[in-house]
Coordinates of C-alpha atoms in Angstrom, one line a residue:
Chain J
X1 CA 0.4 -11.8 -18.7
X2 CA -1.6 -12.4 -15.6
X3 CA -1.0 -9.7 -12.7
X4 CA 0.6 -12.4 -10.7
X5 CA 3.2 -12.8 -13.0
X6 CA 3.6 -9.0 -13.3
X7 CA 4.1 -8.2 -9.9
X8 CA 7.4 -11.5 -9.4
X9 CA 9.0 -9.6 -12.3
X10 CA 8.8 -6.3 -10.8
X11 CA 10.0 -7.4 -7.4
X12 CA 13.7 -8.2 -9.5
X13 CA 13.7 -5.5 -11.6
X14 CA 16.1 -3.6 -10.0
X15 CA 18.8 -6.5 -11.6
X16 CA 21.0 -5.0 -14.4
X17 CA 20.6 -3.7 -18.0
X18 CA 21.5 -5.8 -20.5
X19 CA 22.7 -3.7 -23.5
X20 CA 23.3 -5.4 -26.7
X21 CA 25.9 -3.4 -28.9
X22 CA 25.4 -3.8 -32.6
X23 CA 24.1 -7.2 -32.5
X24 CA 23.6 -8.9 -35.5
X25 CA 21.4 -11.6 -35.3
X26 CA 17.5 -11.3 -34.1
X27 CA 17.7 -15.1 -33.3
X28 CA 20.4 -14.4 -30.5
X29 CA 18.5 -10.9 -29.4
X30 CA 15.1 -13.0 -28.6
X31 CA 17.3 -16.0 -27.1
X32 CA 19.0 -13.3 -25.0
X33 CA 15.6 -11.7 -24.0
X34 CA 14.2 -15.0 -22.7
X35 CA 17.4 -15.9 -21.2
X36 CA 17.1 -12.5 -19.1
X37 CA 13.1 -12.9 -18.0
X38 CA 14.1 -16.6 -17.1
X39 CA 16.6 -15.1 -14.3
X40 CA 14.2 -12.0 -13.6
X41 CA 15.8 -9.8 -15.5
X42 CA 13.5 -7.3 -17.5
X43 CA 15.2 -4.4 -19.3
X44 CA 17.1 -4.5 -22.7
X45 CA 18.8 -2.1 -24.7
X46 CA 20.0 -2.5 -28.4
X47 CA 22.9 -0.5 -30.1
X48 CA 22.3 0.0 -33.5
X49 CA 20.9 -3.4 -34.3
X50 CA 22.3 -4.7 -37.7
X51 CA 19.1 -6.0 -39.0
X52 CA 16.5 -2.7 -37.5
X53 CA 14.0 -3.1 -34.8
X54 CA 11.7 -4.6 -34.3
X55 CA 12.7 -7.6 -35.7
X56 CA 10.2 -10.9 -36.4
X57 CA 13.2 -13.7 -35.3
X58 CA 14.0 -12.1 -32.5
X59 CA 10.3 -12.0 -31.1
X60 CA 9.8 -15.2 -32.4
X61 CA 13.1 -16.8 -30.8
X62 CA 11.8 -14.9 -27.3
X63 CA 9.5 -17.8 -26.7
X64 CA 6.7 -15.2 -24.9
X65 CA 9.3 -13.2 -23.1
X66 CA 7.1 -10.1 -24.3
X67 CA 8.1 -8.0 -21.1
X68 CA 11.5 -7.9 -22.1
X69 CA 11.4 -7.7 -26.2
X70 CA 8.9 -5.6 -27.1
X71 CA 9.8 -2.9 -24.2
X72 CA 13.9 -3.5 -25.2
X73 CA 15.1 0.0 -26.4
X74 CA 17.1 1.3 -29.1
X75 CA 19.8 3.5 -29.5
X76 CA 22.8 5.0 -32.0
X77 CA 25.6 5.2 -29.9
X78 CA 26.8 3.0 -26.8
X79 CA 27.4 6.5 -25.2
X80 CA 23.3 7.3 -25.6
X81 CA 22.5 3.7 -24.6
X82 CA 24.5 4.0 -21.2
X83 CA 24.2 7.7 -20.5
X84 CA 21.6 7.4 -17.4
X85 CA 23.4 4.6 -16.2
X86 CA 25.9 4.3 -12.8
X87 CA 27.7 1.4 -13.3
X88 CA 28.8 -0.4 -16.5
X89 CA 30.7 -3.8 -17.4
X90 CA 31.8 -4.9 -20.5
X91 CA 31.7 -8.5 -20.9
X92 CA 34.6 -9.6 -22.9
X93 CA 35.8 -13.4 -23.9
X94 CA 39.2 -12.4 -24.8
X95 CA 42.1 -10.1 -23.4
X96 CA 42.0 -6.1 -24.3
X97 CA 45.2 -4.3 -23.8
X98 CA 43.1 -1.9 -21.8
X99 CA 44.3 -1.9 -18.3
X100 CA 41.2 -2.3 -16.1
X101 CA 40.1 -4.7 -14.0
X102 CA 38.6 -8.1 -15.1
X103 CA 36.6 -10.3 -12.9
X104 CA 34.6 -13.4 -13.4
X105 CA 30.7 -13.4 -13.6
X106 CA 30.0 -14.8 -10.0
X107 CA 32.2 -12.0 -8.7
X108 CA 30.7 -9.4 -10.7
X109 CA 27.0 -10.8 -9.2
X110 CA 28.4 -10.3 -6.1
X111 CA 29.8 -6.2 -7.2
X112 CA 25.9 -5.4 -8.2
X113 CA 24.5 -7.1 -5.4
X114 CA 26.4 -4.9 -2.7
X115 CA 25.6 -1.7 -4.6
X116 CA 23.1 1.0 -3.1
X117 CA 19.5 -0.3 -4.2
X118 CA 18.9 3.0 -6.6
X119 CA 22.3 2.4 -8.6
X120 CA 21.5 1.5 -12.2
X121 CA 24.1 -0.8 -13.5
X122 CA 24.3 -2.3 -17.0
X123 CA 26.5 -5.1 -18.7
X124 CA 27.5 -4.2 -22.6
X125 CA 27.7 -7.2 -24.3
X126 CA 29.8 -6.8 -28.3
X127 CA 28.4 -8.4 -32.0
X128 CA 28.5 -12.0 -32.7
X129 CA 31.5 -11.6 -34.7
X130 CA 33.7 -9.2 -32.9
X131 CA 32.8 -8.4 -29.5
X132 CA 32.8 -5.1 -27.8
X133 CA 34.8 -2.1 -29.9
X134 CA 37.9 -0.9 -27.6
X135 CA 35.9 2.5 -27.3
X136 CA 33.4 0.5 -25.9
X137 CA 35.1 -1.0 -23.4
X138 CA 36.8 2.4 -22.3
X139 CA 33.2 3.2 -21.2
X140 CA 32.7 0.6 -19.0
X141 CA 34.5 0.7 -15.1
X142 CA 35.2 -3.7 -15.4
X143 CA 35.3 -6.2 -17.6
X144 CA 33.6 -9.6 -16.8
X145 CA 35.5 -12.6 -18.1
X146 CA 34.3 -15.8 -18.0
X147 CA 36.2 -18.2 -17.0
X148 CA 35.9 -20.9 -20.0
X149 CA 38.0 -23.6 -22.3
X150 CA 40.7 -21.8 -23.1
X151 CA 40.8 -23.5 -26.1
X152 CA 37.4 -22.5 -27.4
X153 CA 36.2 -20.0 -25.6
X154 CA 33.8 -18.1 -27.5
X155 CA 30.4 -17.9 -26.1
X156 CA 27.1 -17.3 -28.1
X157 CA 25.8 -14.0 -27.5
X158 CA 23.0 -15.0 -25.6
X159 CA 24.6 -17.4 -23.8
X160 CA 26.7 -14.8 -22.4
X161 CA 24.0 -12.8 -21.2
X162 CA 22.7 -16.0 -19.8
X163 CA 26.0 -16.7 -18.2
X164 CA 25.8 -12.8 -16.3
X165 CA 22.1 -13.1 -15.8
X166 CA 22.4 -16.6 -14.0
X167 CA 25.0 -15.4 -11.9
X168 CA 23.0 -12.0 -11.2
X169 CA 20.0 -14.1 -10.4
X170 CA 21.9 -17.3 -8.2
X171 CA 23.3 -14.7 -6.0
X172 CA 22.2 -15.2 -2.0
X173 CA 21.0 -18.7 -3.1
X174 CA 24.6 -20.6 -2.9
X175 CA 23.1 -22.4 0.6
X176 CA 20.2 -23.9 -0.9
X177 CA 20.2 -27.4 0.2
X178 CA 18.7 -30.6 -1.6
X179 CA 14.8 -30.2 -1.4
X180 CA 12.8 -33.4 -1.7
X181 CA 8.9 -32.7 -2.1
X182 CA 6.8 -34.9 -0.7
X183 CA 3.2 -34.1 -1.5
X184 CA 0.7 -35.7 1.1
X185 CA 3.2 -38.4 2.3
X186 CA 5.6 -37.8 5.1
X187 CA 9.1 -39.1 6.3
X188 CA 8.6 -42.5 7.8
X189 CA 8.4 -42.7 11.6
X190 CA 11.7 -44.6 12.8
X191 CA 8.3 -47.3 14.5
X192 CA 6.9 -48.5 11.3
X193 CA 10.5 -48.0 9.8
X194 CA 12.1 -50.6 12.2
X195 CA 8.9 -52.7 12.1
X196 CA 9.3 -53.2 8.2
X197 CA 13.5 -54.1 9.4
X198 CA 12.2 -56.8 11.3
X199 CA 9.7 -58.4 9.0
X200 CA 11.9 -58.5 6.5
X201 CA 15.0 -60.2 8.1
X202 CA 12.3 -62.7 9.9
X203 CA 11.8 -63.4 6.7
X204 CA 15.3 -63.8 5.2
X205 CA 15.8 -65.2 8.4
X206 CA 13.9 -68.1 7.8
X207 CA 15.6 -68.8 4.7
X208 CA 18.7 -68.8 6.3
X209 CA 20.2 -66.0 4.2
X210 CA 21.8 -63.8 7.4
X211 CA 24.1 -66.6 8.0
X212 CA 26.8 -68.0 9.5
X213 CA 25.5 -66.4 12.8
X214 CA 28.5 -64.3 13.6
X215 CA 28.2 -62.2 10.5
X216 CA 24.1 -61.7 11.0
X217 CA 24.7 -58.2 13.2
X218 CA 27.0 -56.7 10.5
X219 CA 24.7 -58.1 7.2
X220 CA 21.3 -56.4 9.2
X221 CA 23.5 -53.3 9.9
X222 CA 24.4 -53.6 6.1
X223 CA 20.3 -53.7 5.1
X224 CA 19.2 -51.4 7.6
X225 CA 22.1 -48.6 6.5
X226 CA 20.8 -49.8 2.7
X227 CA 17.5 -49.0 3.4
X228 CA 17.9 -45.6 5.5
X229 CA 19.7 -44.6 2.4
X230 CA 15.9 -44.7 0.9
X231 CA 14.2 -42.1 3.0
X232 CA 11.3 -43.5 2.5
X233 CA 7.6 -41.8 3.5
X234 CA 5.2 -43.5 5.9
X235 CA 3.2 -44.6 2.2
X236 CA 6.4 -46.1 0.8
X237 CA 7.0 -47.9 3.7
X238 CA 3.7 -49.7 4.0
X239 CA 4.7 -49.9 -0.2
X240 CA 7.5 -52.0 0.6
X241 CA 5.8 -54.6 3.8
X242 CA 3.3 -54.9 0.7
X243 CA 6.6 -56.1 -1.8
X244 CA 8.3 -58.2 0.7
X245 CA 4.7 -59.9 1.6
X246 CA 4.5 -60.4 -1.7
X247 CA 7.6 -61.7 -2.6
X248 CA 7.4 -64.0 0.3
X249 CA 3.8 -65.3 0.2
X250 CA 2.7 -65.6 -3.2
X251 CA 3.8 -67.9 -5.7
X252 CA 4.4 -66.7 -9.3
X253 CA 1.0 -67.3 -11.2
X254 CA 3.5 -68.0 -14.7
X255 CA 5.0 -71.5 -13.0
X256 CA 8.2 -69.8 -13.5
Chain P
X1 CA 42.3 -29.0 -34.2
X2 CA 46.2 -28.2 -33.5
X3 CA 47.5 -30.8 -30.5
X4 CA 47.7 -28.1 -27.9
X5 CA 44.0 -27.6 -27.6
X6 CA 43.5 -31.3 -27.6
X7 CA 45.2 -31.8 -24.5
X8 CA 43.4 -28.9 -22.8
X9 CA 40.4 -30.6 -23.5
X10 CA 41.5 -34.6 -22.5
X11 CA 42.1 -32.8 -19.3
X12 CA 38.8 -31.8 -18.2
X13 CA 36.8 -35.1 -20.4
X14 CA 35.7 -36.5 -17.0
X15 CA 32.8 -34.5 -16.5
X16 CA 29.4 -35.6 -16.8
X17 CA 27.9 -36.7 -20.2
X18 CA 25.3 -34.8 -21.7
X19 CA 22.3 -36.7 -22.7
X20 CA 19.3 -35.0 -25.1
X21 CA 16.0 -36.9 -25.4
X22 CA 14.6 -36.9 -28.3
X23 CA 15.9 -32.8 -29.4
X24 CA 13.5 -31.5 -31.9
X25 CA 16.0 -29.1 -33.3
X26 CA 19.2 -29.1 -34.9
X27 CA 20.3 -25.7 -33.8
X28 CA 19.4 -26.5 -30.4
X29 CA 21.9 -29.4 -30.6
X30 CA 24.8 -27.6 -32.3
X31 CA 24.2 -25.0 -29.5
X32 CA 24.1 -27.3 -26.9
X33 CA 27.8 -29.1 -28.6
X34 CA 29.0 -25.1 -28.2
X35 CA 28.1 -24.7 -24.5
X36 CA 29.5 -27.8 -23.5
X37 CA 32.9 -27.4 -25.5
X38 CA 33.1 -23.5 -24.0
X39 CA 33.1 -25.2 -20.5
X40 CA 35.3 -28.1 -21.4
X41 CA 33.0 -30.9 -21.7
X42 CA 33.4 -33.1 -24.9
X43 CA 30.5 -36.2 -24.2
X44 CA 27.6 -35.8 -25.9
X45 CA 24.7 -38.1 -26.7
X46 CA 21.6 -38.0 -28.5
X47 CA 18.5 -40.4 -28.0
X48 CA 16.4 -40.4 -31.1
X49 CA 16.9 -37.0 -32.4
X50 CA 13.5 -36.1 -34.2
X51 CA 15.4 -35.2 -37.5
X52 CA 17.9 -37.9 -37.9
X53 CA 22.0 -37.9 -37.2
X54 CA 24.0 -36.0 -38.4
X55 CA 22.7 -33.0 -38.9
X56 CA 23.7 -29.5 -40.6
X57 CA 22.0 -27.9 -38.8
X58 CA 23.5 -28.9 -35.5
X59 CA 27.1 -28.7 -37.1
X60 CA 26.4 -25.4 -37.9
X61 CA 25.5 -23.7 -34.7
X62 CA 27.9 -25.9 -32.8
X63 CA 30.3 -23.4 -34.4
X64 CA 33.3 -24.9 -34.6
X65 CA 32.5 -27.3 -31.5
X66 CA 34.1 -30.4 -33.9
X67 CA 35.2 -32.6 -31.1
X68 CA 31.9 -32.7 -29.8
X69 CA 29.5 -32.7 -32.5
X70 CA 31.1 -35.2 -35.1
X71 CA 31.7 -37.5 -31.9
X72 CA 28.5 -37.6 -30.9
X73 CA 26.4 -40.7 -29.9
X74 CA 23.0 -42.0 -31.0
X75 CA 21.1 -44.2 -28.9
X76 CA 17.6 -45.5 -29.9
X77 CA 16.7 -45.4 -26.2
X78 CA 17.5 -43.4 -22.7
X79 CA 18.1 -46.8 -21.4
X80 CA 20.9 -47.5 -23.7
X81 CA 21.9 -43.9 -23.6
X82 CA 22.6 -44.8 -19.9
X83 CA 23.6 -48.3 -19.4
X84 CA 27.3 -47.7 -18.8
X85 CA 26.6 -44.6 -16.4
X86 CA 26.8 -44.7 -12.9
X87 CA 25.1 -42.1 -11.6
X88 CA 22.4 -39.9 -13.8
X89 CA 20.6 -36.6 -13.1
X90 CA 17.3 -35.7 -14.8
X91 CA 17.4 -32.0 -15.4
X92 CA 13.8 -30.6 -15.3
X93 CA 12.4 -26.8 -15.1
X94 CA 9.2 -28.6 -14.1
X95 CA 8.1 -30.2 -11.1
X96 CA 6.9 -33.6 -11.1
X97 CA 4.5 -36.4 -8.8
X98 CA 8.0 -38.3 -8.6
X99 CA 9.4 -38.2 -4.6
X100 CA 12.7 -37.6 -6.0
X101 CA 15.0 -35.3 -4.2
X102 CA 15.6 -31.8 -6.3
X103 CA 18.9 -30.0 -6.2
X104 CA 20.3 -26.9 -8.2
X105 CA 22.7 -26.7 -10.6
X106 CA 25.4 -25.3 -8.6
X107 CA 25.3 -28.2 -5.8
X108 CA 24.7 -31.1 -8.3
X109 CA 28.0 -29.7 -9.6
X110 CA 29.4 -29.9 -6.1
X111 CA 28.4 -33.4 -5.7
X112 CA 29.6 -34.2 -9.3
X113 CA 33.4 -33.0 -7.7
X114 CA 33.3 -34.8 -4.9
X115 CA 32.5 -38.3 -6.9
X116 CA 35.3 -41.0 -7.6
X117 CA 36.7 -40.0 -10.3
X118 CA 36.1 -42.9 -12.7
X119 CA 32.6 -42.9 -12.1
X120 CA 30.7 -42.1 -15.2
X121 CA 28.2 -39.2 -14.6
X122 CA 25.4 -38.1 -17.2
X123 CA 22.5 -35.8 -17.1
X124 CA 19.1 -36.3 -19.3
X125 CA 17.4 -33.3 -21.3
X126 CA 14.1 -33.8 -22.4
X127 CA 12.8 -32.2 -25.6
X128 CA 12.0 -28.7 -26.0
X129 CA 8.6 -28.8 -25.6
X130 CA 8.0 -31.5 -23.8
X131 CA 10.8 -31.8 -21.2
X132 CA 11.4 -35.4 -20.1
X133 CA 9.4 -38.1 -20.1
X134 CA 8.7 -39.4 -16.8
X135 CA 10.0 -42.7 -17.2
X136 CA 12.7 -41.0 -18.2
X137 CA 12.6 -39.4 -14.9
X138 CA 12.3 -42.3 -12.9
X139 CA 16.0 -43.8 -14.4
X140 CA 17.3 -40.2 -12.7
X141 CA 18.9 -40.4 -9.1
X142 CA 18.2 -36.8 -8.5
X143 CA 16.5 -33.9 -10.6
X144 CA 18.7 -30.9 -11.1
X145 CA 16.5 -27.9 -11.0
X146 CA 17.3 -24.3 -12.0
X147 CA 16.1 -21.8 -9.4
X148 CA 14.2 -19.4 -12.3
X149 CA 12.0 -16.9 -12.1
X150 CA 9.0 -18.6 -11.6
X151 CA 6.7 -16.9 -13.8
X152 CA 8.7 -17.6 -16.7
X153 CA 11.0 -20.9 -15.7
X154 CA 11.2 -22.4 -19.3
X155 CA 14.8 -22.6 -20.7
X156 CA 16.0 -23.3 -24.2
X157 CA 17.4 -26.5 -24.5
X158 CA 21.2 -25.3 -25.0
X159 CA 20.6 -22.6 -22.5
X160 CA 19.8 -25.5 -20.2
X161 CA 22.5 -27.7 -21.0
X162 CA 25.1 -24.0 -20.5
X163 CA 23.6 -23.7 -17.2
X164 CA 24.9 -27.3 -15.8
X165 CA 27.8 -27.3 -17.7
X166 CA 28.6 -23.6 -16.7
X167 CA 28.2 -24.7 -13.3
X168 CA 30.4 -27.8 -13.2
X169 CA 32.9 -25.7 -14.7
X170 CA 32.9 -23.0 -12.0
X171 CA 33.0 -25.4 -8.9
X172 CA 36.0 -24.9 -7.1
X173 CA 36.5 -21.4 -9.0
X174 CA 33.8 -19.6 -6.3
X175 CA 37.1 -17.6 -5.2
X176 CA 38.3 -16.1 -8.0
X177 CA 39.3 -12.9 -6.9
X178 CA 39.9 -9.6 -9.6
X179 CA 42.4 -9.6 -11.6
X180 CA 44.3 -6.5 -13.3
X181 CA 46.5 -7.4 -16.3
X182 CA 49.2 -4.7 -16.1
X183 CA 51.5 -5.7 -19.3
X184 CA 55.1 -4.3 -19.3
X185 CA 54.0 -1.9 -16.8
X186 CA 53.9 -2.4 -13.1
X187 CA 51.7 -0.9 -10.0
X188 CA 53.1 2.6 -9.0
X189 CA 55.5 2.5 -5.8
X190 CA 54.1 5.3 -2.7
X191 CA 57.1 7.0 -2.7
X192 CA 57.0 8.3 -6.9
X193 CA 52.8 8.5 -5.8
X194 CA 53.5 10.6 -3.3
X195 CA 55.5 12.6 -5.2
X196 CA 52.3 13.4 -7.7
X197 CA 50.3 13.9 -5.2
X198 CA 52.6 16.7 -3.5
X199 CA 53.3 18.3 -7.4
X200 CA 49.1 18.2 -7.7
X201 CA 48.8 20.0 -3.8
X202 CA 51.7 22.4 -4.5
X203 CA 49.6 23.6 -7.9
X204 CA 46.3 23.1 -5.5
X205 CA 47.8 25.7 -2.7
X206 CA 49.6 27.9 -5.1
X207 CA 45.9 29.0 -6.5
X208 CA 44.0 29.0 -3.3
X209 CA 42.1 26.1 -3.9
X210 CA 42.8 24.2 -0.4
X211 CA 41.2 26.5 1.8
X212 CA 40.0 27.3 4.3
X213 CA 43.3 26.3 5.7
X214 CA 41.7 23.7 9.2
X215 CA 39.6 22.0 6.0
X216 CA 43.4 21.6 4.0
X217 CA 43.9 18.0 5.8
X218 CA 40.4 16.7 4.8
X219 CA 40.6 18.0 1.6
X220 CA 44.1 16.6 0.9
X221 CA 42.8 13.6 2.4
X222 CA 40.0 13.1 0.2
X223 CA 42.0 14.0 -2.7
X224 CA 44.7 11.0 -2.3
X225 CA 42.1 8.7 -1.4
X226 CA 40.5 9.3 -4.9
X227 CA 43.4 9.2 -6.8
X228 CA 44.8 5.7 -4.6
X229 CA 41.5 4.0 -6.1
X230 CA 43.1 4.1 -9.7
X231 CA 45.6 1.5 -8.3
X232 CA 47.7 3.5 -11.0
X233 CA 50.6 1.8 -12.4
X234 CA 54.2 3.7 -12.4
X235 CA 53.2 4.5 -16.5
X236 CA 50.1 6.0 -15.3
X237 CA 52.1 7.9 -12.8
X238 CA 54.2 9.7 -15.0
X239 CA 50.8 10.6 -17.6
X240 CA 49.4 12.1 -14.9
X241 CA 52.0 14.2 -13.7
X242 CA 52.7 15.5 -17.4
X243 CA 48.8 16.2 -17.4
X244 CA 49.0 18.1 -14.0
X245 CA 52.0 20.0 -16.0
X246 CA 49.9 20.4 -18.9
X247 CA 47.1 22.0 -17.3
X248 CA 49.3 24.5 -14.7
X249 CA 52.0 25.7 -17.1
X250 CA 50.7 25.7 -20.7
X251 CA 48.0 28.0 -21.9
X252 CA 45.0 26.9 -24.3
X253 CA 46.1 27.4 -27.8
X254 CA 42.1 28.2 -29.1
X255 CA 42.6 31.0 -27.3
X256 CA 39.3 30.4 -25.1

């Protein structure tokens, strides 16, 4: 990849580890690896993968996410896999009799992002089939439960890192407000914006649509809220005097 | 499924509709049926799927996702995918020439909340390689854009589809706080805490080990604030006090 590209991943690297224990399927490890570099997450570790390493379907099903496949890591035990770490989760979908802690993904998001910058935290995630071992889970300080149908609640694996990676990555950006780009153009001046009112209720005036009288001030009100609702550019403006001239001026050329 | 779960889901069917454009793959689909079901959404529709309807494949990696695979709709266009919709979203990971206001996932779910609740809400997917078309685009009040890391923004297709279903599914959840499931057991009251903590002091003093004696109050301090972050339970209570007994009154048996 381009150096560009290099140096936005490393500014996020310092999100978690994702550490997939005995997963079984290279399809969900690739899915789960471009899941993680599409939220800026880089580093993966595999327990034990059922079907060795590196595996074909899992590049494959990375869709180019080469930072984070072909650098993922490989180990025997959970134990080796989380050794250097400071922090674990175990994401779980269903209830452990382990008594520890469970919180939901957004709050977990919230946990890593308060921690001291150097902290190393990773998130175990179990096999397709069975989830996290109990001996597993007794490594990890919380579990993170999502909060999901409780009447099917059993996520793809890499939907679940997805899930924990989103929420990692959306963190900080809750305020983000609607974002409409505009290109060259520019919000209409309230001028040419009240110019294009008038020319058009001259014209509907004419035809003696804002009647009886006494209703005209609420019916313009009406259009003019109508149209506000448009925020339309200075170019769409001049757009719409060339519709209404249109509409008004020219007759159809099909006799209609 | 039995009638329990079917109620759980009737409960949350008014969310929005999810709409695929022309999905090149079946597993993508079935996936897709997954997410939705795991966040309580049951509407899905499919506008020209490349490979026909049904499809195995789909059923397949919906997993179990019955209720919204098998009662999924094919439409020929995304016009009649959306006639009886009131308000559509156009999800895109790309931007586009259209002056269309962009929002994320998390506030589109907002604004999905605070809709009347009959109104019928959908959002468009585009196909996986392609994304939408932009006619497409242009039936779309808003675009719903994922904030992604921008060198690598590209989401699956059910990853996609997760992310705004996920998101609809938290809204209102934001303050979820921790949650400890305790079982038969309850959290320890101060005054049997207490009690440990003066057995574990008394062993502590008895072998010198809170000294120098101006330090003790830091020290014992320090000690009970540790211990209070276990939040132990009155079970936990007692374990610990038999290992505090274990460790002062009973010699190794190995000998070392």
């Amino acid at each position: 990849m381009a150096g560009t590209n290099r140096t936005k991943n490393s500014e996020v690297a310092s999100g978690p580890i994702m550490v997939l224990v005995e997963p079984q399927l290279g399809e969900n490890i690739g899915m789960a690896a471009r899941a993680m570099l599409n939220c800026g997450l880089t580093e993966l570790r595999l327990v034990a993968p059922r079907d060795g390493w590196p595996n074909d379907r899992a590049m494959t099903a990375s869709s180019g996410a080469l930072e984070v496949i072909t650098e993922a890591t490989v180990y025997e035990t959970t134990e080796d896999a989380i050794s250097d770490l400071n922090v674990v989760y175990a994401a779980s979908a269903r209830r452990r009799h382990a008594l520890k802690e469970i919180i939901t993904p957004r709050l977990a998001a919230a946990e890593m992002h308060a921690m001291p910058e150097d902290a190393k935290i990773g998130v175990l995630f179990g096999a397709e089939k069975s989830g996290l071992h109990n001996d597993d889970i007794a490594l990890a300080g919380k579990i993170i439960e999502a909060p999901l149908n409780p009447a099917f609640a059993s996520l793809n694996l890499s939907q679940a890192v997805l899930i924990v990676a989103w929420e990692w990555s959306q963190q900080g950006r809750e305020v983000t407000g609607p974002e409409l780009p505009m290109g060259h153009t520019f919000p209409a001046g309230k001028e040419e914006l009240v110019a294009m009112f008038e020319a058009l209720e001259d014209e509907l005036d004419a035809r003696g649509f804002l009647k009886p009288v006494e209703k005209r001030p609420n019916m313009v009100r009406n259009i003019r809220n109508l149209f506000q609702r448009m925020a339309m550019t200075d170019q769409e403006v001049r757009t719409m005097r060339g519709i209404i001239s249109s509409l008004t001026q020219h007759p159809r050329k099909d006799g209609k």
